Amino acid sequence: MSRDSMNPTIERILKNIENVMIGKRKVAELSLVALLAEGHVLLEDVPGVGKTMMVRALAKSVSAQFRRIQFTPDLLPSDVTGVSIYNPKEMEFQFKPGPIMGNIILADEINRTSPKTQSALLEGMEESSVTIDGVTHILDKPFFVMATQNPIEYEGTYPLPEAQLDRFLLKMKMGYPSVEEEIEVLNSTQRMAPIDDLEPVIDLEELRDIQQEIKLVTVNDSIKRYIVEIANQSRTHESVYLGVSPRGSIALMKAAQAYAYIYRRDYVLPDDIQYLAPNVFAHRLILRSDAKFDGITADEVISEILTRVSVPVQRLVK
Amino acid sequence: MTNQQSQSFSFMAMILNLCGYFLLMEWLYPIDMLTDTSNISVFIYYLAISLLMSIFRMRNVLRWSIKIVYILYVLHYLYFRGSFFQFTWIDDFSKDIFINLTSVFQSDWSGLTESFRSLLFFVLLSLMTYLISYWLVNRKQIFLFFFMTLLYITVLDTFTPYNADQAIVRTMIAGFVVMSLLTLNRILEREGIRKYSGVSRRWITSLVVMLGFSIIIGFGLPKAEPIWPDPVPYITSYSEDSGNDGPGISKVGYGTDDSRLGGPFIGDNTRVYFTHTESRHYWKVETKDIYTGKGWETSAEKEQRIPFGTVDPIPASSFASPEMEFTERTSVVYPLVDYPHLIYPLGSQYVQTNQDYTFEYDSKLEKIYSFPSSGAALPNLDEYTVQYNSPRYSVKAMMQTVNHNHPSLDREFLEVYTQLPENLPQRVKDLALEITKEEATWFDKARAIEDYFDRPEYKYDQTNVAIPGEEDDYVDQFLFETMTGYCDNFSTSMVVLLRSLGIPAKWVKGYTEGEFRGTAESGKRLYEITNNNAHSWVEVYFPEVGWVPFEPTKGFSNNVQFNFDNYSTNQNSSANTPEQENNPEEETLQAEQQTTSSSNSPYSFQVLWDSIILFLSEAWKKILAASLILGMVLLGLYKIRLKWLPYFILFRFKRRRQDDDFPAAYLVLLTHLNRYGLRREDNQTLRDYAADVDEYFSSKEMGVLTSHYERYLYKGHLEKGSWDETKELWENLIKKTIA
């Protein structure tokens, strides 16, 4: 993997993020994959590991407008999408856009709010538009949501249904930093320049161009077959109740294209697929209850499937 | 998983192939019987070999080389002389092919030689085997072929003597198995079900049960007689336009109605007589004297029966001159079937029986009837003895007759025995003159006509025999058009030819001597006569001698003794006359040999097998030693393959400079590294593996090669000069495995 050098632009963005975030290169890289592949990310982690910091740094690096929504049980859909307010001076209703009208949105603790409010956000993610009072508002592009979910608290939460989870391109965990990293975090807090001092690397126009280029990355038929074979195996796996949908296969392909682009390749490798499959597929599986009882996780199932499916090493003969 | 899948597939493929070939073989079996194609077994072996090879999924190159060697071997064995390995025959063969190709382009189909036809047939079979595997493997459909096979078999069964009782059962089983498995295959494929799952097991079980059940039921249930009558006689009669009582297929045997001859018949092994005889001779039953153009009738308006007893001589006179040489002999006949007539040899004098029977002789038909003397119901006549004079005809005497102006020839007699229908075609008469134009005497003429039927154009056949239409003459049709027939055709034709020359002749019916069954204690020979031995032949009248039998039918010989003392063989008459003097016992032997050799084809696998066995028994020690040594050498080579294989691989790719060769070279390298011990798991990516390899060899070559190959494989694009660039790296890696 290391042999491929990184795309210099991407390299700079990652460097930028690393200025404020220490030791989370993989998470930053995956977030970029999702951003470049026009997908969204679900972060499952405890508070205080630097999620906000990372998203803000990312937004700053691509000159995107950053918004944050803190989800609480009493949040209403209009608090997300915006609301029309009567302006007595102008004698008419005026639209006050909500926090969803940004480029990069941090949806914090999304499982704390009611399904109604959740779906307002999820609709925006899927359709790239929101409808308020019968008027459809097209969201700006790029539009990138990073939702976080606290896996510890279950009391008073509304876990996202499986159909909603399918809309996130990637799901990942941040995890605690290592001892050295954490010491470095402490050090840097003392001297580091505040995040406001970060310089943008590219502007939104350039970001949109990159997103277009990524669509041109070659995915060979043998690779497509490899993706589909993995997806198929997830459907027949003995621990799985519901396997990966075709939308999942599409997601894996898009993510792999973006990942290949990051590493300056114009074609996807099986290595890309193997690297991304756990993050793209795991949250789309529903395990059987007995498998869950045995302590089997979706990540384990995906890795097992990856050992079963042979990597294509010859051209397909038709 | 993939492993299991391919295994189950190949098992299924084996069954499919097997059944497909069964169907194909059904097309071959009737060919042997219905056409004059011999050695059909070599084609069946060819199919079997193809089947085996496709079951074991041999490589195409190997498969075709084996097939070609087999075809060449068979063609050589059948059509060429000399050793197969001397290869001189190849030259003849290629000339032969060239000549035949010329014939093909000139549309001269009859000019093709047998060897070329066999070659073409092999080609046809190869195409068929290819087609069948295409149907089975790619199209997964066989119904059309199955249906055609059924149609073919049923049509043959209906319209030819081919009996397809078993063939139909075989075809149905094979066809159902193939169609059912193909359906299963299609369903599995469409639904993406993994083979070897419960589905296919259940499917196959129920298939077997249903097939078994329907076969047992099919065999067990009573079968209704056909509602329709056999369509063949109708169709033949319509097509021949011969009115309503066309003979159709008849069974061989003895019948009295000969007014309409022709048409095929089928064999009948029913035994009718058992005889003890001193010499081999034909048995007469009756003669006919009027040829109608369609068959034979008798000139007698009413029966002229003369009764006689066991002590009276038979009131018959076959011989004109009492000075003839005779041998007195007796034969005992045991009739097994209750016929009113007796069978008797030429020259019979007395008939004796212990039973209370009397006899009547019909002088016109020359037929002997037996009656219980008291008129009461009696047990059937089951034994009688015939005493007869076995004549030895003087050729000298016969040679004296040159024309009708013989004093003993009665005008009325001549009229009866030279009778011919008025509408006998002129060409028959012309032919008779043509055959005998160089002969002077009646005897030579008769011999010439007898010999005429030995020509290869005339074929003996019981099945493919025409029935003369309303406008046809039976003899004319046989002589000029069909040239294929059995005894009635040959004997009637000879009589008609003789009569057209004015030589008195009559048509005799009876039986041949039958099958030799051993020698009795009395020294007499035992013969068994079945319906298959029913026969007809010719008797020619010579004023000096009397009636003399002649045998024009191909493959038959009557044991008539001639005295050739003063007969100088005429240049034209056959040189094989002494054959007729043969010792009867030898004749029997010859006859038996004939029957065995006719079933024994010149080429048979028995011969090949015997020679192989002989060769093996002589040289098995050498072969064993040689194969042991060879085995050891091969084993040794295999053991040290890592030492020499890299050189071979390097040599193989040495001269390859095209970029297209790079992927092949890379794959060879992968296989070789695997052999070397650096195993790549199926789920390991090339890049990962390359890292492992490079780590092992402390090199960078594999990584570079792999990135080129990745580009080729996953991008579908190979940069120009990739192979030139990387060839050295590739060679280095291969060489590293030698160290």
CSV table of N, CA and C in Angstrom, one decimal, chain B residues 290-383:
chain,number,residue,atom,x,y,z
B,290,ILE,N,-45.4,-72.4,-65.8
B,290,ILE,CA,-45.9,-71.2,-66.5
B,290,ILE,C,-45.4,-69.9,-65.8
B,291,TYR,N,-44.7,-69.1,-66.6
B,291,TYR,CA,-44.2,-67.9,-66.1
B,291,TYR,C,-45.2,-66.8,-66.6
B,292,THR,N,-45.8,-66.0,-65.6
B,292,THR,CA,-46.8,-65.0,-66.0
B,292,THR,C,-46.3,-63.6,-66.1
B,293,GLY,N,-45.0,-63.4,-65.8
B,293,GLY,CA,-44.5,-62.1,-65.8
B,293,GLY,C,-44.5,-61.5,-64.4
B,294,LYS,N,-45.2,-62.1,-63.6
B,294,LYS,CA,-45.2,-61.7,-62.1
B,294,LYS,C,-44.8,-62.8,-61.2
B,295,GLY,N,-45.0,-64.0,-61.7
B,295,GLY,CA,-44.7,-65.2,-60.9
B,295,GLY,C,-45.0,-66.5,-61.6
B,296,TRP,N,-45.2,-67.5,-60.9
B,296,TRP,CA,-45.3,-68.8,-61.5
B,296,TRP,C,-46.7,-69.5,-61.3
B,297,GLU,N,-47.1,-70.2,-62.3
B,297,GLU,CA,-48.4,-70.9,-62.1
B,297,GLU,C,-48.1,-72.3,-62.8
B,298,THR,N,-49.1,-73.1,-62.7
B,298,THR,CA,-48.9,-74.5,-63.3
B,298,THR,C,-49.9,-74.6,-64.5
B,299,SER,N,-49.4,-75.3,-65.5
B,299,SER,CA,-50.2,-75.4,-66.7
B,299,SER,C,-51.4,-76.5,-66.5
B,300,ALA,N,-51.3,-77.3,-65.5
B,300,ALA,CA,-52.3,-78.3,-65.3
B,300,ALA,C,-53.6,-77.6,-64.9
B,301,GLU,N,-54.7,-78.0,-65.7
B,301,GLU,CA,-56.0,-77.4,-65.3
B,301,GLU,C,-56.6,-78.1,-64.1
B,302,LYS,N,-56.4,-79.3,-64.0
B,302,LYS,CA,-56.8,-80.1,-62.8
B,302,LYS,C,-55.7,-81.0,-62.4
B,303,GLU,N,-55.8,-81.4,-61.2
B,303,GLU,CA,-54.7,-82.2,-60.7
B,303,GLU,C,-54.7,-83.6,-61.3
B,304,GLN,N,-53.5,-84.0,-61.6
B,304,GLN,CA,-53.4,-85.4,-62.2
B,304,GLN,C,-52.7,-86.2,-61.2
B,305,ARG,N,-53.4,-86.8,-60.2
B,305,ARG,CA,-52.7,-87.5,-59.2
B,305,ARG,C,-52.7,-89.0,-59.4
B,306,ILE,N,-51.6,-89.6,-59.2
B,306,ILE,CA,-51.5,-91.0,-59.4
B,306,ILE,C,-51.1,-91.6,-58.1
B,307,PRO,N,-52.0,-92.5,-57.5
B,307,PRO,CA,-51.7,-93.0,-56.2
B,307,PRO,C,-50.7,-94.1,-56.4
B,308,PHE,N,-49.9,-94.3,-55.3
B,308,PHE,CA,-48.9,-95.4,-55.3
B,308,PHE,C,-48.7,-95.7,-53.8
B,309,GLY,N,-48.2,-97.0,-53.6
B,309,GLY,CA,-48.0,-97.4,-52.2
B,309,GLY,C,-46.5,-97.5,-51.9
B,310,THR,N,-46.2,-98.0,-50.7
B,310,THR,CA,-44.8,-98.0,-50.3
B,310,THR,C,-44.0,-99.0,-51.1
B,311,VAL,N,-44.6,-99.9,-51.7
B,311,VAL,CA,-43.8,-100.9,-52.5
B,311,VAL,C,-43.7,-100.5,-54.0
B,312,ASP,N,-44.6,-99.6,-54.4
B,312,ASP,CA,-44.5,-99.2,-55.8
B,312,ASP,C,-43.5,-98.2,-56.1
B,313,PRO,N,-42.9,-98.2,-57.2
B,313,PRO,CA,-42.0,-97.1,-57.6
B,313,PRO,C,-42.8,-95.8,-57.8
B,314,ILE,N,-42.1,-94.7,-57.5
B,314,ILE,CA,-42.8,-93.4,-57.8
B,314,ILE,C,-43.0,-93.3,-59.3
B,315,PRO,N,-44.2,-93.0,-59.7
B,315,PRO,CA,-44.5,-92.9,-61.1
B,315,PRO,C,-43.9,-91.6,-61.7
B,316,ALA,N,-42.6,-91.4,-61.6
B,316,ALA,CA,-42.0,-90.2,-62.1
B,316,ALA,C,-40.8,-90.6,-63.0
B,317,SER,N,-40.5,-89.8,-63.9
B,317,SER,CA,-39.3,-90.1,-64.7
B,317,SER,C,-38.5,-88.9,-65.0
B,318,SER,N,-37.4,-88.7,-64.2
B,318,SER,CA,-36.6,-87.5,-64.3
B,318,SER,C,-35.5,-87.7,-65.3
B,319,PHE,N,-35.2,-88.9,-65.6
B,319,PHE,CA,-34.1,-89.2,-66.5
B,319,PHE,C,-34.5,-89.8,-67.8
B,320,ALA,N,-34.0,-89.3,-68.8
B,320,ALA,CA,-34.4,-89.7,-70.1
B,320,ALA,C,-33.8,-91.1,-70.5
B,321,SER,N,-32.5,-91.3,-70.1
B,321,SER,CA,-31.8,-92.5,-70.5
B,321,SER,C,-31.6,-93.4,-69.4
B,322,PRO,N,-32.0,-94.7,-69.5
B,322,PRO,CA,-31.7,-95.6,-68.5
B,322,PRO,C,-30.2,-96.0,-68.3
B,323,GLU,N,-29.4,-95.5,-69.3
B,323,GLU,CA,-28.0,-95.9,-69.2
B,323,GLU,C,-27.2,-95.0,-68.3
B,324,MET,N,-27.9,-94.1,-67.7
B,324,MET,CA,-27.1,-93.1,-66.9
B,324,MET,C,-26.4,-93.8,-65.7
B,325,GLU,N,-25.4,-93.1,-65.3
B,325,GLU,CA,-24.7,-93.6,-64.1
B,325,GLU,C,-25.5,-93.2,-62.8
B,326,PHE,N,-25.7,-94.2,-62.0
B,326,PHE,CA,-26.4,-93.8,-60.7
B,326,PHE,C,-25.7,-94.4,-59.5
B,327,THR,N,-26.0,-93.8,-58.4
B,327,THR,CA,-25.6,-94.4,-57.2
B,327,THR,C,-26.9,-94.5,-56.4
B,328,GLU,N,-27.2,-95.7,-55.9
B,328,GLU,CA,-28.4,-95.9,-55.2
B,328,GLU,C,-28.2,-95.4,-53.7
B,329,ARG,N,-29.1,-94.6,-53.3
B,329,ARG,CA,-29.0,-94.1,-51.9
B,329,ARG,C,-30.3,-94.0,-51.3
B,330,THR,N,-30.3,-93.9,-49.9
B,330,THR,CA,-31.5,-93.6,-49.2
B,330,THR,C,-31.4,-92.5,-48.2
B,331,SER,N,-32.4,-91.8,-48.1
B,331,SER,CA,-32.4,-90.7,-47.1
B,331,SER,C,-33.7,-90.9,-46.2
B,332,VAL,N,-33.5,-90.5,-44.9
B,332,VAL,CA,-34.7,-90.6,-44.0
B,332,VAL,C,-35.1,-89.2,-43.7
B,333,VAL,N,-36.4,-89.0,-43.7
B,333,VAL,CA,-36.9,-87.6,-43.4
B,333,VAL,C,-37.8,-87.7,-42.2
B,334,TYR,N,-37.6,-86.8,-41.3
B,334,TYR,CA,-38.5,-86.7,-40.1
B,334,TYR,C,-39.2,-85.4,-40.2
B,335,PRO,N,-40.5,-85.4,-40.7
B,335,PRO,CA,-41.2,-84.1,-40.8
B,335,PRO,C,-41.5,-83.6,-39.4
B,336,LEU,N,-41.3,-82.3,-39.2
B,336,LEU,CA,-41.6,-81.7,-37.9
B,336,LEU,C,-42.9,-80.9,-37.9
B,337,VAL,N,-43.3,-80.7,-39.2
B,337,VAL,CA,-44.5,-79.9,-39.4
B,337,VAL,C,-45.4,-80.7,-40.3
B,338,ASP,N,-46.7,-80.6,-40.0
B,338,ASP,CA,-47.7,-81.4,-40.8
B,338,ASP,C,-48.0,-80.8,-42.1
B,339,TYR,N,-47.2,-81.1,-43.2
B,339,TYR,CA,-47.5,-80.7,-44.5
B,339,TYR,C,-48.1,-81.8,-45.3
B,340,PRO,N,-49.0,-81.5,-46.2
B,340,PRO,CA,-49.6,-82.7,-47.0
B,340,PRO,C,-48.5,-83.2,-48.0
B,341,HIS,N,-47.5,-82.4,-48.3
B,341,HIS,CA,-46.6,-82.9,-49.3
B,341,HIS,C,-45.3,-83.4,-48.7
B,342,LEU,N,-44.6,-84.2,-49.5
B,342,LEU,CA,-43.3,-84.7,-49.0
B,342,LEU,C,-42.2,-84.0,-49.7
B,343,ILE,N,-41.0,-84.0,-49.1
B,343,ILE,CA,-39.8,-83.5,-49.7
B,343,ILE,C,-39.0,-84.7,-50.2
B,344,TYR,N,-38.4,-84.6,-51.4
B,344,TYR,CA,-37.7,-85.8,-51.9
B,344,TYR,C,-36.6,-85.3,-52.8
B,345,PRO,N,-35.5,-86.1,-52.9
B,345,PRO,CA,-34.4,-85.7,-53.7
B,345,PRO,C,-34.7,-86.1,-55.2
B,346,LEU,N,-33.9,-85.4,-56.1
B,346,LEU,CA,-34.0,-85.7,-57.5
B,346,LEU,C,-33.7,-87.2,-57.7
B,347,GLY,N,-34.5,-87.8,-58.5
B,347,GLY,CA,-34.2,-89.2,-58.8
B,347,GLY,C,-34.8,-90.2,-57.9
B,348,SER,N,-35.8,-89.8,-57.1
B,348,SER,CA,-36.4,-90.6,-56.1
B,348,SER,C,-37.1,-91.8,-56.8
B,349,GLN,N,-37.0,-93.0,-56.2
B,349,GLN,CA,-37.6,-94.2,-56.7
B,349,GLN,C,-38.7,-94.7,-55.8
B,350,TYR,N,-38.5,-94.8,-54.5
B,350,TYR,CA,-39.5,-95.4,-53.6
B,350,TYR,C,-39.6,-94.5,-52.4
B,351,VAL,N,-40.8,-94.5,-51.8
B,351,VAL,CA,-41.0,-93.8,-50.6
B,351,VAL,C,-41.6,-94.9,-49.6
B,352,GLN,N,-41.0,-95.0,-48.5
B,352,GLN,CA,-41.4,-96.1,-47.5
B,352,GLN,C,-41.7,-95.5,-46.1
B,353,THR,N,-42.7,-96.0,-45.5
B,353,THR,CA,-42.9,-95.5,-44.1
B,353,THR,C,-43.5,-96.7,-43.3
B,354,ASN,N,-43.3,-96.7,-42.1
B,354,ASN,CA,-43.9,-97.8,-41.2
B,354,ASN,C,-45.3,-97.4,-40.9
B,355,GLN,N,-45.6,-96.2,-41.0
B,355,GLN,CA,-47.0,-95.8,-40.7
B,355,GLN,C,-48.0,-96.1,-41.8
B,356,ASP,N,-49.2,-96.1,-41.4
B,356,ASP,CA,-50.2,-96.6,-42.4
B,356,ASP,C,-50.6,-95.5,-43.3
B,357,TYR,N,-49.7,-95.2,-44.2
B,357,TYR,CA,-49.9,-94.0,-45.1
B,357,TYR,C,-49.8,-94.5,-46.6
B,358,THR,N,-50.6,-93.9,-47.5
B,358,THR,CA,-50.4,-94.1,-48.9
B,358,THR,C,-50.0,-92.7,-49.5
B,359,PHE,N,-49.6,-92.8,-50.8
B,359,PHE,CA,-49.1,-91.5,-51.4
B,359,PHE,C,-49.7,-91.3,-52.8
B,360,GLU,N,-49.7,-90.1,-53.2
B,360,GLU,CA,-50.2,-89.8,-54.5
B,360,GLU,C,-49.1,-88.9,-55.2
B,361,TYR,N,-49.0,-89.0,-56.5
B,361,TYR,CA,-48.0,-88.3,-57.2
B,361,TYR,C,-48.6,-87.4,-58.2
B,362,ASP,N,-48.4,-86.1,-58.2
B,362,ASP,CA,-48.9,-85.2,-59.2
B,362,ASP,C,-47.9,-85.0,-60.2
B,363,SER,N,-48.1,-85.6,-61.4
B,363,SER,CA,-47.0,-85.7,-62.4
B,363,SER,C,-46.7,-84.3,-63.0
B,364,LYS,N,-47.7,-83.4,-62.9
B,364,LYS,CA,-47.5,-82.1,-63.5
B,364,LYS,C,-46.6,-81.2,-62.6
B,365,LEU,N,-47.1,-81.2,-61.3
B,365,LEU,CA,-46.4,-80.4,-60.3
B,365,LEU,C,-45.1,-81.1,-59.8
B,366,GLU,N,-45.0,-82.4,-60.1
B,366,GLU,CA,-44.0,-83.3,-59.5
B,366,GLU,C,-44.0,-83.2,-58.0
B,367,LYS,N,-45.2,-83.4,-57.5
B,367,LYS,CA,-45.4,-83.2,-56.1
B,367,LYS,C,-46.0,-84.5,-55.5
B,368,ILE,N,-45.5,-84.9,-54.3
B,368,ILE,CA,-45.9,-86.1,-53.7
B,368,ILE,C,-46.7,-85.8,-52.5
B,369,TYR,N,-48.0,-86.3,-52.4
B,369,TYR,CA,-48.8,-86.1,-51.3
B,369,TYR,C,-48.9,-87.4,-50.4
B,370,SER,N,-49.1,-87.2,-49.2
B,370,SER,CA,-49.3,-88.4,-48.3
B,370,SER,C,-50.7,-88.4,-47.7
B,371,PHE,N,-51.2,-89.6,-47.6
B,371,PHE,CA,-52.6,-89.7,-47.0
B,371,PHE,C,-52.6,-90.9,-46.0
B,372,PRO,N,-53.3,-90.7,-44.9
B,372,PRO,CA,-53.5,-92.0,-44.1
B,372,PRO,C,-54.4,-92.9,-45.0
B,373,SER,N,-53.9,-94.1,-45.1
B,373,SER,CA,-54.6,-95.0,-46.1
B,373,SER,C,-56.0,-95.3,-45.7
B,374,SER,N,-56.3,-95.4,-44.4
B,374,SER,CA,-57.7,-95.8,-44.1
B,374,SER,C,-58.6,-94.6,-44.2
B,375,GLY,N,-58.1,-93.4,-44.4
B,375,GLY,CA,-58.9,-92.2,-44.4
B,375,GLY,C,-59.3,-91.7,-43.0
B,376,ALA,N,-58.9,-92.5,-42.0
B,376,ALA,CA,-59.2,-92.1,-40.7
B,376,ALA,C,-58.2,-91.1,-40.2
B,377,ALA,N,-58.5,-90.5,-39.1
B,377,ALA,CA,-57.5,-89.6,-38.5
B,377,ALA,C,-56.4,-90.4,-37.9
B,378,LEU,N,-55.2,-90.0,-38.3
B,378,LEU,CA,-54.0,-90.8,-37.9
B,378,LEU,C,-53.0,-89.8,-37.3
B,379,PRO,N,-52.1,-90.2,-36.5
B,379,PRO,CA,-51.0,-89.3,-36.2
B,379,PRO,C,-50.3,-88.8,-37.4
B,380,ASN,N,-49.7,-87.7,-37.3
B,380,ASN,CA,-49.0,-87.1,-38.5
B,380,ASN,C,-47.9,-88.1,-38.9
B,381,LEU,N,-47.6,-88.0,-40.2
B,381,LEU,CA,-46.5,-88.7,-40.7
B,381,LEU,C,-45.2,-88.2,-40.1
B,382,ASP,N,-44.5,-89.0,-39.3
B,382,ASP,CA,-43.3,-88.4,-38.7
B,382,ASP,C,-42.0,-89.1,-39.1
B,383,GLU,N,-42.1,-90.0,-40.0
B,383,GLU,CA,-40.8,-90.5,-40.5
B,383,GLU,C,-41.1,-91.2,-41.8
